[in-house]
mmCIF file of C-alpha atoms in Angstrom:
data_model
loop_
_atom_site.group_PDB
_atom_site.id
_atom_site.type_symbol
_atom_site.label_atom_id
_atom_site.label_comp_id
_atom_site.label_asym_id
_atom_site.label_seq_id
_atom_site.Cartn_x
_atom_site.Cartn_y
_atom_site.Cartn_z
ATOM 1 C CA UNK A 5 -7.659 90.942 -36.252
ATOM 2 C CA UNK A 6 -8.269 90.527 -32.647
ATOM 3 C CA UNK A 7 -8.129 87.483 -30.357
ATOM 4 C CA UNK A 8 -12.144 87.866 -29.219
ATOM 5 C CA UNK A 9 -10.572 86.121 -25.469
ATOM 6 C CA UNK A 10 -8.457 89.398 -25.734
ATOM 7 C CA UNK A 11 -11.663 91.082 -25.025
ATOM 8 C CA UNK A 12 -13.801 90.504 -21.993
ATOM 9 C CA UNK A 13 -12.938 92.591 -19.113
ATOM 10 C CA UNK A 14 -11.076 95.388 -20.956
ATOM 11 C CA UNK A 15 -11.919 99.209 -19.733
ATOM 12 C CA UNK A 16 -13.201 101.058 -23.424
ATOM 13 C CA UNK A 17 -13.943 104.387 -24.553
ATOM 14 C CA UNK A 18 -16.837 104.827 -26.609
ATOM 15 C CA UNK A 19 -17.034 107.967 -29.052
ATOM 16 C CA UNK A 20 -20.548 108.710 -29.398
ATOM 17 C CA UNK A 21 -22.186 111.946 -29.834
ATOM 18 C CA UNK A 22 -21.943 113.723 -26.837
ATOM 19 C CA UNK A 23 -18.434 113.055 -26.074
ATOM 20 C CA UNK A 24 -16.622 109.867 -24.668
ATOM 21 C CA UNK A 25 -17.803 106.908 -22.305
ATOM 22 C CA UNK A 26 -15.977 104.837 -20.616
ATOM 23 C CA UNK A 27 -17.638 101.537 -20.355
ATOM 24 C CA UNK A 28 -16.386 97.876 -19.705
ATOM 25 C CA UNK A 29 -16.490 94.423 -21.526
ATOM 26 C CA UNK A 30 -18.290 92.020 -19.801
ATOM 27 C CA UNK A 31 -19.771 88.537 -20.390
ATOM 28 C CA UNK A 32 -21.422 85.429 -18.173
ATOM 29 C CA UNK A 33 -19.797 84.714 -15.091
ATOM 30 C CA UNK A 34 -17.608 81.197 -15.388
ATOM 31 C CA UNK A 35 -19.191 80.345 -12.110
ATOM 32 C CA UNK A 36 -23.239 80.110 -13.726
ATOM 33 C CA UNK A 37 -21.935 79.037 -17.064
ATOM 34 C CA UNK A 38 -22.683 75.188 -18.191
ATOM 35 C CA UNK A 39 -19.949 72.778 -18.303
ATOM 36 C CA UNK A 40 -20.021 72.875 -22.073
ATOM 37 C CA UNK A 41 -20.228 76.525 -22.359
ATOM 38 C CA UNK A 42 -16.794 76.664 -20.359
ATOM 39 C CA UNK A 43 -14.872 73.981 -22.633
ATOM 40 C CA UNK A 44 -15.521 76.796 -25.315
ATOM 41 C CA UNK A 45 -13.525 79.516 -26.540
ATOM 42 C CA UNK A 46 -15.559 82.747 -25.507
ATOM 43 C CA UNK A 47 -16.343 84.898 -28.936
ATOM 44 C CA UNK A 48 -17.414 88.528 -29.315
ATOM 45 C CA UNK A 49 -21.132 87.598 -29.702
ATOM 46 C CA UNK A 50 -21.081 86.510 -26.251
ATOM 47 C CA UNK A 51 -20.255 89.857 -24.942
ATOM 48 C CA UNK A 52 -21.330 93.011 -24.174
ATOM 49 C CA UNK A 53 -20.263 96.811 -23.118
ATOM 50 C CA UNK A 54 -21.252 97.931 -19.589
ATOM 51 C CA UNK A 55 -21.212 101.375 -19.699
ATOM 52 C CA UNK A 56 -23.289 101.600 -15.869
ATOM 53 C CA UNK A 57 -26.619 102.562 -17.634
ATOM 54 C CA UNK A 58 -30.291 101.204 -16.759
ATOM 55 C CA UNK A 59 -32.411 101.320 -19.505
ATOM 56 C CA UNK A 60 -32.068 101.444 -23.391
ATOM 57 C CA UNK A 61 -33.295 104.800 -23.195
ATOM 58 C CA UNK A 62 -30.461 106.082 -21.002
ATOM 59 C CA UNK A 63 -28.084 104.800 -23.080
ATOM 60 C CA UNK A 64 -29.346 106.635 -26.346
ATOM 61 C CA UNK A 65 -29.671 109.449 -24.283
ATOM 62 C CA UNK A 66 -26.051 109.112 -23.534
ATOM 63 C CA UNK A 67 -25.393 109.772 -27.583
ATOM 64 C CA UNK A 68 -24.490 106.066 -28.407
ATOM 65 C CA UNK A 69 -25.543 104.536 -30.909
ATOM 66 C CA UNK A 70 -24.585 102.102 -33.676
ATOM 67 C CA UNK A 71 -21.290 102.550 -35.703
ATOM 68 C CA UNK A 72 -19.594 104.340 -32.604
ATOM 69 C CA UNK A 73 -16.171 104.126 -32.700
ATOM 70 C CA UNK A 74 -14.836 102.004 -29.408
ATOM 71 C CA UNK A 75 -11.451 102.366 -28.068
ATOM 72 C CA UNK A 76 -8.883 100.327 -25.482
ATOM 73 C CA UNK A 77 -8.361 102.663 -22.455
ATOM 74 C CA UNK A 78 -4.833 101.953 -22.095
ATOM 75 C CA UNK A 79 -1.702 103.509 -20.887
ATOM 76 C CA UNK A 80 1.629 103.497 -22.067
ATOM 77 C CA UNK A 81 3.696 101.140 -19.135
ATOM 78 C CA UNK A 82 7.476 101.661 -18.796
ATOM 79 C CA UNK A 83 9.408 98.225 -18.496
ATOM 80 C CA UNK A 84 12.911 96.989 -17.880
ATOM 81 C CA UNK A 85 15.680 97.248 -19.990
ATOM 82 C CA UNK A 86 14.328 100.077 -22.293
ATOM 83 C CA UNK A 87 11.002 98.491 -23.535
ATOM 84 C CA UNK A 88 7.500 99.388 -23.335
ATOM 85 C CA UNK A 89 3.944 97.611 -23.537
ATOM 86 C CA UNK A 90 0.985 99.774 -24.263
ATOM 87 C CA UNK A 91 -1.736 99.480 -27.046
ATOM 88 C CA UNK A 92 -1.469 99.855 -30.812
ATOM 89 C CA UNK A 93 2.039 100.247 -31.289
ATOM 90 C CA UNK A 94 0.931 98.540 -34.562
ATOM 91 C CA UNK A 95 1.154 100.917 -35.739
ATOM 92 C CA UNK A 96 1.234 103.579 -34.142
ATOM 93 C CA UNK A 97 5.352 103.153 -33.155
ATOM 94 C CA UNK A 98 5.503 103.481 -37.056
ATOM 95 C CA UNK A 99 4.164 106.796 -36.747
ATOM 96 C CA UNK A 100 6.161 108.418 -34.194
ATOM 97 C CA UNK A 101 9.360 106.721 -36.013
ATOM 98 C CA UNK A 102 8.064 109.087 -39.293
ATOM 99 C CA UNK A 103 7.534 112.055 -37.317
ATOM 100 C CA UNK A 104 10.650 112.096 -35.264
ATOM 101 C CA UNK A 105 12.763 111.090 -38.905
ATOM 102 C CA UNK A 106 11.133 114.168 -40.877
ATOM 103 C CA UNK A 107 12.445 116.593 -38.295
ATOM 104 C CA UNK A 108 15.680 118.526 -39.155
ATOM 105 C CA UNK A 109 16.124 115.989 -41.993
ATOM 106 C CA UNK A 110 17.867 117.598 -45.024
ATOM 107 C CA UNK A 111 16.748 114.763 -48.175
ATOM 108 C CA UNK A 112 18.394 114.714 -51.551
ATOM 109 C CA UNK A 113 15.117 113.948 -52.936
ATOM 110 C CA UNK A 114 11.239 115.036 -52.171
ATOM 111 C CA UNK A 115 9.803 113.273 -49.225
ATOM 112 C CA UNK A 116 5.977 112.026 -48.779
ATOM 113 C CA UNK A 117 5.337 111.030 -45.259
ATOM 114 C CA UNK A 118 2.198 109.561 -45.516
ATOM 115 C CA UNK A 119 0.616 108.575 -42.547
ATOM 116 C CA UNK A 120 -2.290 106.256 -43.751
ATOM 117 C CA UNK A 121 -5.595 104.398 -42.951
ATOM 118 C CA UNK A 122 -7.251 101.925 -42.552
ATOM 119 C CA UNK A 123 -4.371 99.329 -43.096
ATOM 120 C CA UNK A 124 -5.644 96.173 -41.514
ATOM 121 C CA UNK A 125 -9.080 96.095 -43.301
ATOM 122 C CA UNK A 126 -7.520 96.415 -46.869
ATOM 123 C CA UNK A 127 -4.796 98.559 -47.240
ATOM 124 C CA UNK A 128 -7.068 101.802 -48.057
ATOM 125 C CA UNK A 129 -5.002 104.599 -47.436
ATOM 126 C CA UNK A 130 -1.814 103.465 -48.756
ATOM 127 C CA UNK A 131 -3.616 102.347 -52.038
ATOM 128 C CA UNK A 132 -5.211 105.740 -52.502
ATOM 129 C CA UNK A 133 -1.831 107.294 -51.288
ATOM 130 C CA UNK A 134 0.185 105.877 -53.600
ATOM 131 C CA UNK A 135 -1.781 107.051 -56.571
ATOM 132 C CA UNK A 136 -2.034 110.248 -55.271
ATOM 133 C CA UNK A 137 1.865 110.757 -54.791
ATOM 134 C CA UNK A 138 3.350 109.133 -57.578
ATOM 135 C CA UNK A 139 6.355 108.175 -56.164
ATOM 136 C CA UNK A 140 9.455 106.873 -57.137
ATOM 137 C CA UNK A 141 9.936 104.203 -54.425
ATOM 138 C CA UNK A 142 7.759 103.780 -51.388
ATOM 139 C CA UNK A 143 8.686 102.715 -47.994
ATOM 140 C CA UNK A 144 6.401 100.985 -45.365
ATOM 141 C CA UNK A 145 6.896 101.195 -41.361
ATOM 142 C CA UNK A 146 5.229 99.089 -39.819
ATOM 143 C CA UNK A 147 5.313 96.423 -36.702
ATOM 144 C CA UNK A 148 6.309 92.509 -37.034
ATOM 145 C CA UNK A 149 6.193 89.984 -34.788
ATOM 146 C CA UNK A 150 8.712 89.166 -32.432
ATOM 147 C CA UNK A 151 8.924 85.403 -31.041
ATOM 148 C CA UNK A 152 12.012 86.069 -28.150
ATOM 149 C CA UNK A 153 9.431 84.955 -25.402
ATOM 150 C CA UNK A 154 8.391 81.565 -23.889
ATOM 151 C CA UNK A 155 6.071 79.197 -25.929
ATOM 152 C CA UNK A 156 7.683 80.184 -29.532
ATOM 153 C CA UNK A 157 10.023 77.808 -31.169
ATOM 154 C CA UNK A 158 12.462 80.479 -33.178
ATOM 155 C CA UNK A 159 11.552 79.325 -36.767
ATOM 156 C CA UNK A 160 8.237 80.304 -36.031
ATOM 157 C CA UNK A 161 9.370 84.078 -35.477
ATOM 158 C CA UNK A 162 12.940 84.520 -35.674
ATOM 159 C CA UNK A 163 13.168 88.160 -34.737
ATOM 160 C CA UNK A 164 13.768 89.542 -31.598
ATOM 161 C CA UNK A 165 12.757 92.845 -29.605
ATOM 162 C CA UNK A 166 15.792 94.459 -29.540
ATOM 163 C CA UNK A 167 17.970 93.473 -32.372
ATOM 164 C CA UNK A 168 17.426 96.560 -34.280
ATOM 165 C CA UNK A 169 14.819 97.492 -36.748
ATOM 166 C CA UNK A 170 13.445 94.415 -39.494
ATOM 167 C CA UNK A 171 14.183 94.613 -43.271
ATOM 168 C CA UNK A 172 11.390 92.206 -44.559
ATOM 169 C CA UNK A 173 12.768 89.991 -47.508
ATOM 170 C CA UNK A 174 9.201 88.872 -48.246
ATOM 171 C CA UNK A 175 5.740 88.657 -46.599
ATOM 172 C CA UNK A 176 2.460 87.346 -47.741
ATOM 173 C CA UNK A 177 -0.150 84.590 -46.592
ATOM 174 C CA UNK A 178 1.396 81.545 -44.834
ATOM 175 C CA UNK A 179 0.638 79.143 -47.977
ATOM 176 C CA UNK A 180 2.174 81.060 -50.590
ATOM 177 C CA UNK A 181 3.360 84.421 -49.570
ATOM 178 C CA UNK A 182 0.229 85.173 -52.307
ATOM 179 C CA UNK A 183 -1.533 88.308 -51.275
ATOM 180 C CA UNK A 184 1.801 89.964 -50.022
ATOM 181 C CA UNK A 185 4.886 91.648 -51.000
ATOM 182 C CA UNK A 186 8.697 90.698 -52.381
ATOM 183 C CA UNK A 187 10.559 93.687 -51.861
ATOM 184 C CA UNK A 188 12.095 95.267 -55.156
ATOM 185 C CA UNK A 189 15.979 94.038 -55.087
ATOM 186 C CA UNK A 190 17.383 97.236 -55.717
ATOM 187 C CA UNK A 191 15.110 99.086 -52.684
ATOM 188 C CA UNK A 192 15.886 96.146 -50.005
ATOM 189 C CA UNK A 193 19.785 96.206 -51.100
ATOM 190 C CA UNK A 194 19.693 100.201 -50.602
ATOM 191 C CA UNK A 195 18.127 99.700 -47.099
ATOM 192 C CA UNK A 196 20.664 97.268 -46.002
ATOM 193 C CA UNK A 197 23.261 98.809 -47.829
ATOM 194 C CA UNK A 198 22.324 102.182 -45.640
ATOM 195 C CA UNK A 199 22.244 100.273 -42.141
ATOM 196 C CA UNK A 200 25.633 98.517 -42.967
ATOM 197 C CA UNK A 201 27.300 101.906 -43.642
ATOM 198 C CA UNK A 202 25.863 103.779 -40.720
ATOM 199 C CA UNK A 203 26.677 100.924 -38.662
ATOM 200 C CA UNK A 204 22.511 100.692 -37.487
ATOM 201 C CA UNK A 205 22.127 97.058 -36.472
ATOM 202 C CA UNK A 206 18.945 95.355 -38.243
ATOM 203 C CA UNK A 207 17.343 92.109 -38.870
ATOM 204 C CA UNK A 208 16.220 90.063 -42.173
ATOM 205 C CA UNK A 209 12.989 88.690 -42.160
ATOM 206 C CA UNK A 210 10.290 86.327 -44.494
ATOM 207 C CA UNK A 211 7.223 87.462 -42.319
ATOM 208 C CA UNK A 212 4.607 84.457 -43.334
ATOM 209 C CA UNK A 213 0.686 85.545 -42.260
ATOM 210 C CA UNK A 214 0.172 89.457 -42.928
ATOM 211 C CA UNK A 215 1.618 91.943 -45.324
ATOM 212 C CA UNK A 216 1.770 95.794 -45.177
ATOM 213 C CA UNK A 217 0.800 99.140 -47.066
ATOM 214 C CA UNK A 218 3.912 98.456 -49.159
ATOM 215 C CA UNK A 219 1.545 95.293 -50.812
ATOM 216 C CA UNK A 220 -0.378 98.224 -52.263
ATOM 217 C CA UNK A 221 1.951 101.068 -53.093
ATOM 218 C CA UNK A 222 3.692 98.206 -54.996
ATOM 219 C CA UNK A 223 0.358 98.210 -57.779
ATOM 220 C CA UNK A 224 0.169 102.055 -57.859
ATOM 221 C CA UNK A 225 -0.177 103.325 -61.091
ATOM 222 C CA UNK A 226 2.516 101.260 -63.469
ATOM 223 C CA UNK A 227 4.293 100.061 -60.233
ATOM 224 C CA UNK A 228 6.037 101.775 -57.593
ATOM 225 C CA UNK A 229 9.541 99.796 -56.155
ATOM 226 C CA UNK A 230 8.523 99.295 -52.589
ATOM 227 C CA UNK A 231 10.402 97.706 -49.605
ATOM 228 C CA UNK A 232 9.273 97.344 -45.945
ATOM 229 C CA UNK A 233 11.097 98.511 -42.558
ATOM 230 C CA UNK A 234 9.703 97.128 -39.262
ATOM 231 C CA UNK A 235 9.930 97.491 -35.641
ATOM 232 C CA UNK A 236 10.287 94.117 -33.810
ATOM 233 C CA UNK A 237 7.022 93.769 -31.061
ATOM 234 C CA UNK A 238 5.784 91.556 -28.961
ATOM 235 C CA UNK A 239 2.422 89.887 -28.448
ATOM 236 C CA UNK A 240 1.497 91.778 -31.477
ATOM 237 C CA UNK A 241 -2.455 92.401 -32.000
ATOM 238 C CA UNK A 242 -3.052 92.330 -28.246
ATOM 239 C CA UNK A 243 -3.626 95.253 -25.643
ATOM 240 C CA UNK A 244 -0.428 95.398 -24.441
ATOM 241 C CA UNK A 245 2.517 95.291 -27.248
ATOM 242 C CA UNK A 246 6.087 95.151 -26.292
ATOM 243 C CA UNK A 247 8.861 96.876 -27.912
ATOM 244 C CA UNK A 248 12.323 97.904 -27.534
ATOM 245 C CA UNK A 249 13.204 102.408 -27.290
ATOM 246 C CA UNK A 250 16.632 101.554 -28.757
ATOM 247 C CA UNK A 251 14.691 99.843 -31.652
ATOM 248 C CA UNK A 252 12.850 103.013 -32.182
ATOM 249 C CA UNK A 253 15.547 105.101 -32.356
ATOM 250 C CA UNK A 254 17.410 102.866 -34.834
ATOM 251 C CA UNK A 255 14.718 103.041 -36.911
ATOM 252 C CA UNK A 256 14.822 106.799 -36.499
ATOM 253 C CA UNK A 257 18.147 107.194 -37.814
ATOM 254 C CA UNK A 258 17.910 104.601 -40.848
ATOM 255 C CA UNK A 259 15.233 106.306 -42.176
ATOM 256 C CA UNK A 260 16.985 109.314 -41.832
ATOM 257 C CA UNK A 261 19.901 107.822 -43.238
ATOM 258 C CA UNK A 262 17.906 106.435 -46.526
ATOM 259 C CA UNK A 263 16.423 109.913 -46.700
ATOM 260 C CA UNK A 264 20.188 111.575 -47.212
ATOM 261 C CA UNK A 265 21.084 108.970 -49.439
ATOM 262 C CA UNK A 266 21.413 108.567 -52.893
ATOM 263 C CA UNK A 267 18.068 106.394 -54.426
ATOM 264 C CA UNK A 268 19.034 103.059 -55.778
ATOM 265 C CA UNK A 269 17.521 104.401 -59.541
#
């Protein structure tokens, strides 16, 4: 989910109708707001979309309407030392990892690159997907969190932006890992196996409070084998995630790398 203090003041796009409006969120000013109103955390109910209109009226006319999807207008910002902040790299960096691996890639096996949907309200895609495939083992990309900034003590997220791409040894709800995934032995070993050989560096991680689409290819049909790859970012969730290029691209090549390889069956 999202922070709701994330929210107020962002520039959005709303897709209705008749094309896109841009519109901002907007809430009571601090300076007319009680004291008690200000000692509390400001929530989505509290806020609103300003998209300049006058009347109710204008802004039906304007093709908006309930269910519209709203989006973050956000651009893609260039930082030091080879990273970048921008919006939904969760998960969309995932994607663009996929695409770039698929091209000029010669497998030893069939390849599904699945790019799926609706991941953080259930899983959706990936649990249709993985019925509809059938495959042998299935592979998640995804984003994890990385805790090399200030206010994070490192047990609470080891990894770091720019140590190379995550091999997650477990994941799952912060009680019990319930709800998640423990990689399939065989699959993780393969992966790590893989980076060691092509000399990719990577990271090990027990990611405690989310999960992925591997959670769900894992219960396809009789059970697929299912492991999880993952790009070390920043501030994860927000407006303005932070990863590393050279992570990227060493995700790039170990999924090409698996992809060339031998499967662990």
């Amino acid at each position: 989910g999202i922070w709701d203090q994330l929210l107020v003041g962002q520039h959005v796009v709303i897709h209705g109708s008749k094309g896109r409006i841009k519109g901002v969120i907007g809430s009571k000013a601090v300076h007319v707001m009680k004291e008690d109103e200000r000692r509390q955390l400001l929530t989505y109910d509290k806020m609103f979309i300003d998209v300049g209109a006058k009347s109710a009226d204008e802004v039906k006319g304007m093709g908006i309407e309930v269910g519209n999807f709203i989006t973050i207008d956000k651009k893609l910002v260039e930082l030091v030392n080879g990273l970048v902040a921008g919006k939904a790299f969760d998960d969309r960096a995932g994607c663009a990892a996929l695409i770039q691996a698929i091209k000029d890639v010669k497998p030893k096996c069939k390849v599904y690159a699945v790019f799926t949907i609706q991941e953080e309200v259930g899983l959706r895609g990936a649990t249709v997907a993985g019925y509809a495939v059938k495959p042998t083992i299935g592979i998640a990309i995804d984003t994890t969190i990385a805790g090399d900034h200030p206010n994070m003590e490192p047990h609470e997220a080891p990894v770091k932006v720019g140590g190379g791409p995550v091999i997650v040894a477990a994941d799952g709800r912060r009680d019990s890992l319930a709800g998640g995934l423990i990689p399939n032995p065989k699959v993780k070993q393969w992966i790590i196996k893989t980076a060691e050989e092509m000399k990719i560096p990577f990271q090990l991680e027990v990611l405690e409070g989310g999960t992925t689409d591997a959670t769900a290819i894992q219960l396809s049909r009789e059970g697929v084998p299912s492991g999880v790859i993952a790009i070390p970012t920043r501030y994860v969730h927000t407006f303005q995630e932070v990863l590393s290029l050279r992570d990227l691209e060493n995700l790039v090549a170990l999924l090409k790398g698996l992809m060339e390889s031998e499967l662990p069956f």
